[in-house]
Amino acid sequence: MMPLKIYQESKTTLRSSQHLMPLLIITGLAVLTAVSVFGLMFYPAQDRLAKVGSSLQAAQETQTKTQTAQRTQGIIDTTWHALSDYQEFTDLSLDIAALAKRNSVQIPGMGYDFKPLKHKLAAKGTFAFEAQGDYSAIRKFIYELEKRWPYLFIERLSVEQSKKQNGVLFRLRVSTFLKKFPQTLQKTKA
């Protein structure tokens, strides 16, 4: 059998193949170089992109936490400025008595107390009093009390039938936090 010749050898073919061979080698080297450069650039760039992506996600989480902290700080500031000091707190007893009178509720007497908190940033002010009157009047009084002073909390509430009048007797203890409070007096020797 005779071997197959892919191309016929002629002088023109040999001459052109001699000139094309270096061009083919240069093209092959260029393709290898391009693939190598692509590999050397692409994979490190992909790693950098992944690192930048994780850094971006961490920065977005930090930004979200910071915004939440700023909103919380704003709420705390608003609440802190709304809290009264002990002088305003003692005046509050007169306002509570006036509110009770407008609602036909009698408050025969009222006591108050201050207790500094453990962290010494604020104090707790407490009112204790009895409210007498019709149930509907006392209910309206308590509703307006909570609505008018949202930072005043009812800690204890008990009810019983009034022995002196027709109606009910409520024993209330309400409290709030105070941003300024009286310092305890130091005992001095005389």
Coordinates of N, CA and C in Angstrom, one line a residue:
M1 N 0.8 -1.2 0.0 CA 0.0 0.0 0.0 C 0.9 1.2 0.0
M2 N 0.2 2.2 -0.5 CA 0.9 3.4 -0.6 C 0.5 4.4 0.5
P3 N 1.4 5.1 1.1 CA 1.0 6.0 2.2 C 0.3 7.2 1.6
L4 N -0.8 7.6 2.3 CA -1.6 8.8 1.9 C -0.8 10.0 2.2
K5 N -0.8 10.9 1.3 CA -0.2 12.2 1.5 C -1.3 13.2 1.7
I6 N -1.2 13.9 2.7 CA -2.3 14.9 3.1 C -2.2 16.0 2.1
Y7 N -1.1 16.4 1.8 CA -1.0 17.5 0.8 C 0.1 17.1 -0.2
Q8 N 0.0 17.5 -1.3 CA 1.0 17.2 -2.3 C 2.1 18.1 -2.2
E9 N 3.3 17.6 -2.2 CA 4.4 18.4 -2.1 C 4.8 19.1 -3.4
S10 N 4.7 20.3 -3.3 CA 5.1 21.1 -4.4 C 6.0 22.2 -3.9
K11 N 6.7 22.8 -4.8 CA 7.7 23.9 -4.4 C 6.9 25.0 -3.8
T12 N 5.8 25.4 -4.2 CA 5.0 26.5 -3.7 C 4.5 26.2 -2.3
T13 N 4.1 25.0 -2.1 CA 3.6 24.5 -0.8 C 4.7 24.5 0.2
L14 N 5.8 24.0 -0.2 CA 7.0 23.9 0.7 C 7.5 25.3 1.1
R15 N 7.5 26.1 0.1 CA 8.0 27.5 0.4 C 7.0 28.2 1.3
S16 N 5.7 28.1 1.1 CA 4.7 28.8 1.9 C 4.7 28.2 3.3
S17 N 4.9 26.8 3.4 CA 4.9 26.2 4.7 C 6.1 26.6 5.5
Q18 N 7.2 26.9 4.8 CA 8.4 27.3 5.5 C 8.2 28.7 6.1
H19 N 7.5 29.6 5.4 CA 7.2 30.9 5.9 C 6.0 30.9 6.9
L20 N 5.1 30.0 6.8 CA 4.0 29.9 7.7 C 4.3 29.2 9.0
M21 N 5.3 28.4 9.0 CA 5.7 27.6 10.2 C 6.1 28.6 11.4
P22 N 6.9 29.6 11.1 CA 7.2 30.5 12.2 C 6.0 31.3 12.7
L23 N 5.1 31.6 11.8 CA 3.9 32.3 12.1 C 3.0 31.4 12.9
L24 N 3.0 30.2 12.6 CA 2.2 29.2 13.4 C 2.7 29.0 14.8
I25 N 4.0 29.0 14.9 CA 4.7 28.9 16.2 C 4.4 30.1 17.0
I26 N 4.5 31.3 16.4 CA 4.3 32.5 17.1 C 2.8 32.6 17.6
T27 N 1.9 32.1 16.7 CA 0.5 32.1 17.1 C 0.2 31.2 18.2
G28 N 0.8 30.0 18.2 CA 0.7 29.0 19.3 C 1.2 29.6 20.6
L29 N 2.4 30.3 20.5 CA 3.0 30.9 21.7 C 2.1 32.0 22.2
A30 N 1.5 32.8 21.3 CA 0.6 33.9 21.7 C -0.6 33.3 22.4
V31 N -1.2 32.3 21.9 CA -2.4 31.7 22.5 C -2.0 31.1 23.9
L32 N -0.9 30.4 24.0 CA -0.4 29.9 25.3 C -0.2 31.0 26.3
T33 N 0.5 32.1 25.8 CA 0.7 33.3 26.6 C -0.6 33.9 27.1
A34 N -1.5 34.0 26.2 CA -2.8 34.6 26.5 C -3.6 33.8 27.6
V35 N -3.6 32.5 27.4 CA -4.2 31.6 28.3 C -3.5 31.6 29.7
S36 N -2.2 31.7 29.7 CA -1.4 31.8 30.9 C -1.7 33.1 31.6
V37 N -1.7 34.2 30.9 CA -2.0 35.5 31.5 C -3.4 35.5 32.0
F38 N -4.3 35.0 31.3 CA -5.7 34.9 31.7 C -5.8 34.2 33.1
G39 N -5.1 33.0 33.1 CA -5.1 32.2 34.4 C -4.5 33.0 35.5
L40 N -3.4 33.6 35.2 CA -2.7 34.4 36.3 C -3.5 35.6 36.7
M41 N -4.3 36.2 35.9 CA -5.0 37.4 36.3 C -6.4 37.0 36.8
F42 N -7.1 36.0 36.2 CA -8.5 35.7 36.5 C -8.7 35.2 37.9
Y43 N -7.9 34.1 38.3 CA -8.1 33.5 39.5 C -7.8 34.4 40.7
P44 N -6.7 35.1 40.7 CA -6.4 36.1 41.8 C -7.5 37.2 41.9
A45 N -8.0 37.6 40.7 CA -9.0 38.6 40.6 C -10.3 38.0 41.2
Q46 N -10.6 36.8 41.0 CA -11.8 36.1 41.6 C -11.6 36.1 43.1
D47 N -10.4 35.8 43.6 CA -10.2 35.7 45.0 C -10.4 37.1 45.6
R48 N -9.8 38.1 45.0 CA -10.0 39.5 45.4 C -11.5 39.9 45.4
L49 N -12.2 39.5 44.4 CA -13.6 39.8 44.3 C -14.4 39.2 45.5
A50 N -14.0 37.9 45.8 CA -14.7 37.3 46.9 C -14.4 38.0 48.2
K51 N -13.1 38.4 48.4 CA -12.7 39.1 49.6 C -13.4 40.5 49.7
V52 N -13.5 41.2 48.6 CA -14.2 42.5 48.6 C -15.7 42.3 48.8
G53 N -16.3 41.2 48.3 CA -17.7 40.9 48.5 C -18.0 40.6 50.0
S54 N -17.1 39.9 50.6 CA -17.3 39.6 52.1 C -17.0 40.9 52.9
S55 N -16.1 41.7 52.5 CA -15.8 43.0 53.1 C -17.0 43.9 53.0
L56 N -17.6 43.9 51.8 CA -18.8 44.7 51.5 C -20.0 44.2 52.4
Q57 N -20.2 42.9 52.5 CA -21.2 42.4 53.3 C -21.0 42.8 54.8
A58 N -19.8 42.7 55.3 CA -19.5 43.0 56.7 C -19.7 44.5 56.9
A59 N -19.3 45.3 55.9 CA -19.5 46.8 56.0 C -21.0 47.1 56.0
Q60 N -21.8 46.4 55.2 CA -23.2 46.7 55.2 C -23.9 46.2 56.5
E61 N -23.4 45.1 57.1 CA -23.9 44.7 58.4 C -23.5 45.7 59.5
T62 N -22.3 46.2 59.4 CA -21.9 47.2 60.4 C -22.7 48.5 60.2
Q63 N -23.0 48.9 59.0 CA -23.8 50.1 58.7 C -25.2 49.9 59.3
T64 N -25.8 48.7 59.1 CA -27.1 48.4 59.6 C -27.1 48.5 61.1
K65 N -26.1 47.9 61.8 CA -26.0 47.9 63.2 C -25.8 49.4 63.7
T66 N -25.0 50.1 63.0 CA -24.8 51.5 63.4 C -26.0 52.3 63.3
Q67 N -26.8 52.2 62.2 CA -28.1 52.9 62.0 C -29.1 52.5 63.1
T68 N -29.1 51.2 63.4 CA -30.0 50.7 64.5 C -29.6 51.3 65.8
A69 N -28.3 51.4 66.1 CA -27.8 52.0 67.3 C -28.1 53.5 67.4
Q70 N -28.0 54.2 66.2 CA -28.3 55.6 66.2 C -29.8 55.8 66.5
R71 N -30.6 55.0 65.9 CA -32.1 55.1 66.1 C -32.4 54.9 67.6
T72 N -31.8 53.8 68.1 CA -32.0 53.5 69.5 C -31.5 54.6 70.4
Q73 N -30.3 55.2 70.1 CA -29.8 56.3 70.9 C -30.8 57.5 70.8
G74 N -31.4 57.7 69.6 CA -32.4 58.8 69.5 C -33.6 58.6 70.4
I75 N -34.0 57.3 70.4 CA -35.2 57.0 71.3 C -34.8 57.2 72.7
I76 N -33.6 56.7 73.1 CA -33.2 56.9 74.5 C -33.0 58.4 74.8
D77 N -32.5 59.2 73.9 CA -32.4 60.6 74.2 C -33.7 61.2 74.4
T78 N -34.7 60.9 73.5 CA -36.0 61.4 73.6 C -36.7 61.0 74.9
T79 N -36.5 59.7 75.3 CA -37.1 59.3 76.5 C -36.4 59.9 77.7
W80 N -35.1 60.1 77.7 CA -34.4 60.7 78.8 C -34.8 62.2 79.0
H81 N -35.0 62.9 77.9 CA -35.4 64.3 78.0 C -36.9 64.4 78.5
A82 N -37.7 63.3 78.2 CA -39.1 63.3 78.7 C -39.2 63.0 80.2
L83 N -38.2 62.3 80.7 CA -38.3 62.0 82.1 C -38.1 63.3 83.0
S84 N -38.8 63.3 84.1 CA -38.7 64.5 84.9 C -37.6 64.4 86.0
D85 N -37.3 65.5 86.7 CA -36.5 65.4 87.8 C -37.4 65.3 89.1
Y86 N -36.8 65.2 90.2 CA -37.6 65.0 91.4 C -38.5 66.2 91.8
Q87 N -38.1 67.4 91.4 CA -38.9 68.6 91.6 C -40.2 68.6 90.8
E88 N -40.0 68.2 89.5 CA -41.2 68.1 88.7 C -42.1 66.9 89.1
F89 N -41.4 65.9 89.7 CA -42.2 64.7 90.1 C -43.1 65.1 91.3
T90 N -42.6 65.9 92.2 CA -43.4 66.2 93.4 C -44.6 67.1 92.9
D91 N -44.4 67.9 91.9 CA -45.5 68.7 91.3 C -46.5 67.8 90.6
L92 N -46.1 66.7 90.2 CA -46.9 65.7 89.5 C -48.1 65.3 90.4
S93 N -47.8 65.3 91.7 CA -48.9 64.9 92.6 C -50.1 65.8 92.6
L94 N -49.8 67.1 92.4 CA -50.9 68.1 92.3 C -51.6 67.9 91.0
D95 N -50.9 67.6 89.9 CA -51.6 67.3 88.6 C -52.4 66.1 88.7
I96 N -52.0 65.0 89.4 CA -52.8 63.8 89.5 C -54.0 64.1 90.3
A97 N -53.9 64.9 91.4 CA -55.0 65.2 92.2 C -56.0 66.1 91.4
A98 N -55.6 67.0 90.6 CA -56.5 67.8 89.7 C -57.2 66.9 88.7
L99 N -56.4 65.9 88.1 CA -57.1 65.0 87.2 C -58.1 64.2 87.9
A100 N -57.9 63.7 89.1 CA -58.9 63.0 89.8 C -60.1 63.8 90.1
K101 N -59.9 65.1 90.5 CA -61.0 65.9 90.8 C -61.9 66.2 89.5
R102 N -61.3 66.3 88.4 CA -62.0 66.5 87.1 C -62.8 65.3 86.8
N103 N -62.4 64.1 87.2 CA -63.1 62.9 86.9 C -64.0 62.4 88.1
S104 N -64.2 63.3 89.1 CA -65.1 63.0 90.2 C -64.5 61.8 91.0
V105 N -63.2 61.8 91.2 CA -62.6 60.8 92.0 C -61.9 61.5 93.2
Q106 N -62.0 61.0 94.4 CA -61.4 61.6 95.5 C -60.1 60.9 95.9
I107 N -59.1 61.7 96.1 CA -57.8 61.1 96.6 C -57.6 61.8 98.0
P108 N -57.8 61.0 99.1 CA -57.7 61.7 100.4 C -56.3 62.0 100.8
G109 N -55.3 61.3 100.3 CA -53.9 61.6 100.6 C -53.0 60.9 99.6
M110 N -51.8 61.4 99.6 CA -50.8 60.8 98.6 C -49.4 60.8 99.3
G111 N -48.7 59.8 99.2 CA -47.3 59.7 99.6 C -46.4 59.4 98.5
Y112 N -45.1 59.9 98.6 CA -44.2 59.6 97.5 C -42.9 59.2 98.1
D113 N -42.0 58.5 97.3 CA -40.8 58.0 97.8 C -39.8 58.0 96.6
F114 N -38.5 58.2 96.9 CA -37.5 58.2 95.9 C -36.5 57.0 96.3
K115 N -36.1 56.3 95.2 CA -35.1 55.2 95.4 C -34.1 55.3 94.3
P116 N -32.8 55.6 94.7 CA -31.8 55.6 93.7 C -31.6 54.1 93.1
L117 N -31.3 54.0 91.9 CA -31.1 52.7 91.2 C -29.6 52.3 91.4
K118 N -29.4 51.1 91.1 CA -28.0 50.5 91.3 C -26.9 51.3 90.5
H119 N -27.3 51.6 89.3 CA -26.3 52.2 88.4 C -26.1 53.7 88.6
K120 N -26.9 54.3 89.5 CA -26.8 55.7 89.9 C -27.0 56.7 88.8
L121 N -27.5 56.3 87.7 CA -27.8 57.2 86.6 C -29.2 57.9 86.7
A122 N -30.1 57.2 87.4 CA -31.4 57.7 87.6 C -32.0 57.2 88.9
A123 N -33.2 57.6 89.2 CA -33.8 57.1 90.4 C -35.2 56.7 90.1
K124 N -35.8 56.0 91.0 CA -37.2 55.6 90.8 C -38.1 56.4 91.8
G125 N -39.1 57.1 91.3 CA -40.0 57.9 92.1 C -41.3 57.1 92.1
T126 N -41.9 57.0 93.3 CA -43.1 56.2 93.5 C -44.2 57.0 94.2
F127 N -45.4 57.0 93.8 CA -46.6 57.6 94.4 C -47.4 56.5 94.9
A128 N -48.0 56.6 96.1 CA -48.9 55.6 96.7 C -50.1 56.4 97.1
F129 N -51.3 56.0 96.7 CA -52.5 56.7 97.1 C -53.8 55.9 96.9
E130 N -54.9 56.3 97.5 CA -56.2 55.7 97.4 C -57.0 56.6 96.6
A131 N -57.8 56.0 95.7 CA -58.8 56.7 94.9 C -60.2 56.1 95.1
Q132 N -61.1 57.0 95.5 CA -62.5 56.6 95.8 C -63.5 57.3 94.8
G133 N -64.5 56.5 94.5 CA -65.5 57.0 93.6 C -66.2 55.9 92.8
D134 N -67.0 56.3 91.9 CA -67.7 55.3 91.0 C -66.7 54.6 90.2
Y135 N -67.0 53.3 89.9 CA -66.1 52.5 89.1 C -65.8 53.2 87.8
S136 N -66.8 53.7 87.1 CA -66.6 54.2 85.7 C -65.7 55.5 85.8
A137 N -65.9 56.3 86.9 CA -65.1 57.5 87.1 C -63.6 57.1 87.3
I138 N -63.4 56.1 88.1 CA -62.0 55.7 88.4 C -61.4 55.1 87.2
R139 N -62.2 54.3 86.5 CA -61.7 53.7 85.2 C -61.2 54.8 84.2
K140 N -62.0 55.8 84.1 CA -61.7 57.0 83.2 C -60.5 57.7 83.8
F141 N -60.4 57.9 85.1 CA -59.2 58.5 85.7 C -57.9 57.7 85.4
I142 N -58.0 56.4 85.5 CA -56.8 55.6 85.3 C -56.4 55.7 83.8
Y143 N -57.4 55.6 82.9 CA -57.1 55.7 81.5 C -56.4 57.1 81.2
E144 N -57.0 58.2 81.7 CA -56.4 59.5 81.4 C -55.0 59.6 82.1
L145 N -54.8 59.0 83.2 CA -53.5 59.0 83.9 C -52.4 58.3 83.1
E146 N -52.8 57.2 82.5 CA -51.8 56.5 81.6 C -51.6 57.2 80.3
K147 N -52.6 57.8 79.8 CA -52.5 58.5 78.5 C -51.7 59.8 78.6
R148 N -52.0 60.5 79.7 CA -51.3 61.8 79.8 C -49.9 61.7 80.2
W149 N -49.5 60.8 81.0 CA -48.1 60.6 81.5 C -47.7 59.2 81.1
P150 N -47.2 59.0 79.8 CA -46.8 57.7 79.4 C -45.6 57.1 80.1
Y151 N -44.9 57.9 80.8 CA -43.7 57.3 81.6 C -44.1 57.1 83.0
L152 N -45.3 57.1 83.4 CA -45.8 56.8 84.7 C -46.5 55.4 84.6
F153 N -45.9 54.5 85.4 CA -46.4 53.1 85.4 C -47.1 52.7 86.6
I154 N -48.2 52.0 86.4 CA -49.0 51.5 87.6 C -48.3 50.2 88.0
E155 N -47.7 50.2 89.2 CA -47.0 49.0 89.7 C -48.0 48.1 90.5
R156 N -48.8 48.7 91.2 CA -49.7 47.9 92.0 C -51.1 48.5 92.0
L157 N -52.1 47.7 91.9 CA -53.5 48.2 91.8 C -54.4 47.1 92.5
S158 N -55.1 47.6 93.6 CA -56.1 46.7 94.2 C -57.4 47.5 94.4
V159 N -58.4 46.7 94.4 CA -59.8 47.3 94.5 C -60.6 46.6 95.5
E160 N -61.5 47.4 96.2 CA -62.4 46.8 97.1 C -63.6 47.7 97.2
Q161 N -64.7 47.2 97.8 CA -65.9 48.0 97.9 C -65.6 49.1 99.0
S162 N -66.0 50.3 98.7 CA -65.8 51.4 99.6 C -66.8 51.3 100.8
K163 N -66.3 51.4 102.0 CA -67.1 51.3 103.2 C -67.8 52.6 103.6
K164 N -67.1 53.7 103.2 CA -67.7 55.0 103.5 C -68.7 55.5 102.5
Q165 N -68.5 55.2 101.3 CA -69.4 55.8 100.2 C -69.9 54.6 99.3
N166 N -70.8 55.0 98.5 CA -71.2 54.1 97.4 C -70.1 54.1 96.4
G167 N -69.6 53.1 96.0 CA -68.6 53.0 94.9 C -67.5 52.1 95.3
V168 N -66.3 52.3 94.8 CA -65.2 51.4 95.0 C -64.0 52.2 95.5
L169 N -63.1 51.5 96.1 CA -61.8 52.1 96.6 C -60.7 51.4 95.9
F170 N -59.9 52.2 95.2 CA -58.7 51.7 94.5 C -57.5 52.1 95.3
R171 N -56.6 51.2 95.5 CA -55.2 51.5 96.1 C -54.2 51.4 94.9
L172 N -53.6 52.5 94.7 CA -52.7 52.5 93.5 C -51.2 52.8 94.0
R173 N -50.3 52.2 93.3 CA -48.9 52.6 93.4 C -48.4 52.8 92.0
V174 N -48.0 54.1 91.7 CA -47.5 54.4 90.4 C -46.1 54.9 90.5
S175 N -45.3 54.6 89.5 CA -43.9 55.0 89.6 C -43.4 55.4 88.2
T176 N -42.2 56.1 88.2 CA -41.6 56.5 87.0 C -40.1 56.6 87.3
F177 N -39.3 56.9 86.3 CA -37.9 57.0 86.5 C -37.6 58.5 86.5
L178 N -36.6 58.9 87.3 CA -36.3 60.4 87.4 C -34.8 60.5 86.9
K179 N -34.6 61.5 86.1 CA -33.2 61.7 85.7 C -32.3 62.5 86.7
K180 N -33.0 63.3 87.5 CA -32.3 63.9 88.6 C -33.1 63.7 89.9
F181 N -32.4 63.4 91.0 CA -33.1 63.0 92.2 C -32.3 63.6 93.4
P182 N -33.0 63.8 94.5 CA -32.3 64.3 95.7 C -31.2 63.4 96.2
Q183 N -30.1 64.0 96.5 CA -29.0 63.2 97.1 C -29.3 63.0 98.6
T184 N -28.9 61.8 99.1 CA -29.2 61.5 100.5 C -28.4 62.4 101.4
L185 N -29.0 62.9 102.4 CA -28.3 63.8 103.3 C -27.4 63.0 104.2
Q186 N -26.2 63.6 104.4 CA -25.2 63.0 105.3 C -25.5 63.4 106.7
K187 N -25.4 62.5 107.6 CA -25.6 62.9 109.0 C -24.4 63.6 109.5
T188 N -24.6 64.6 110.3 CA -23.4 65.4 110.8 C -23.6 65.4 112.4
K189 N -22.5 65.4 113.0 CA -22.5 65.4 114.5 C -22.6 66.8 115.0
A190 N -23.5 67.0 116.0 CA -23.7 68.3 116.5 C -22.8 68.6 117.7

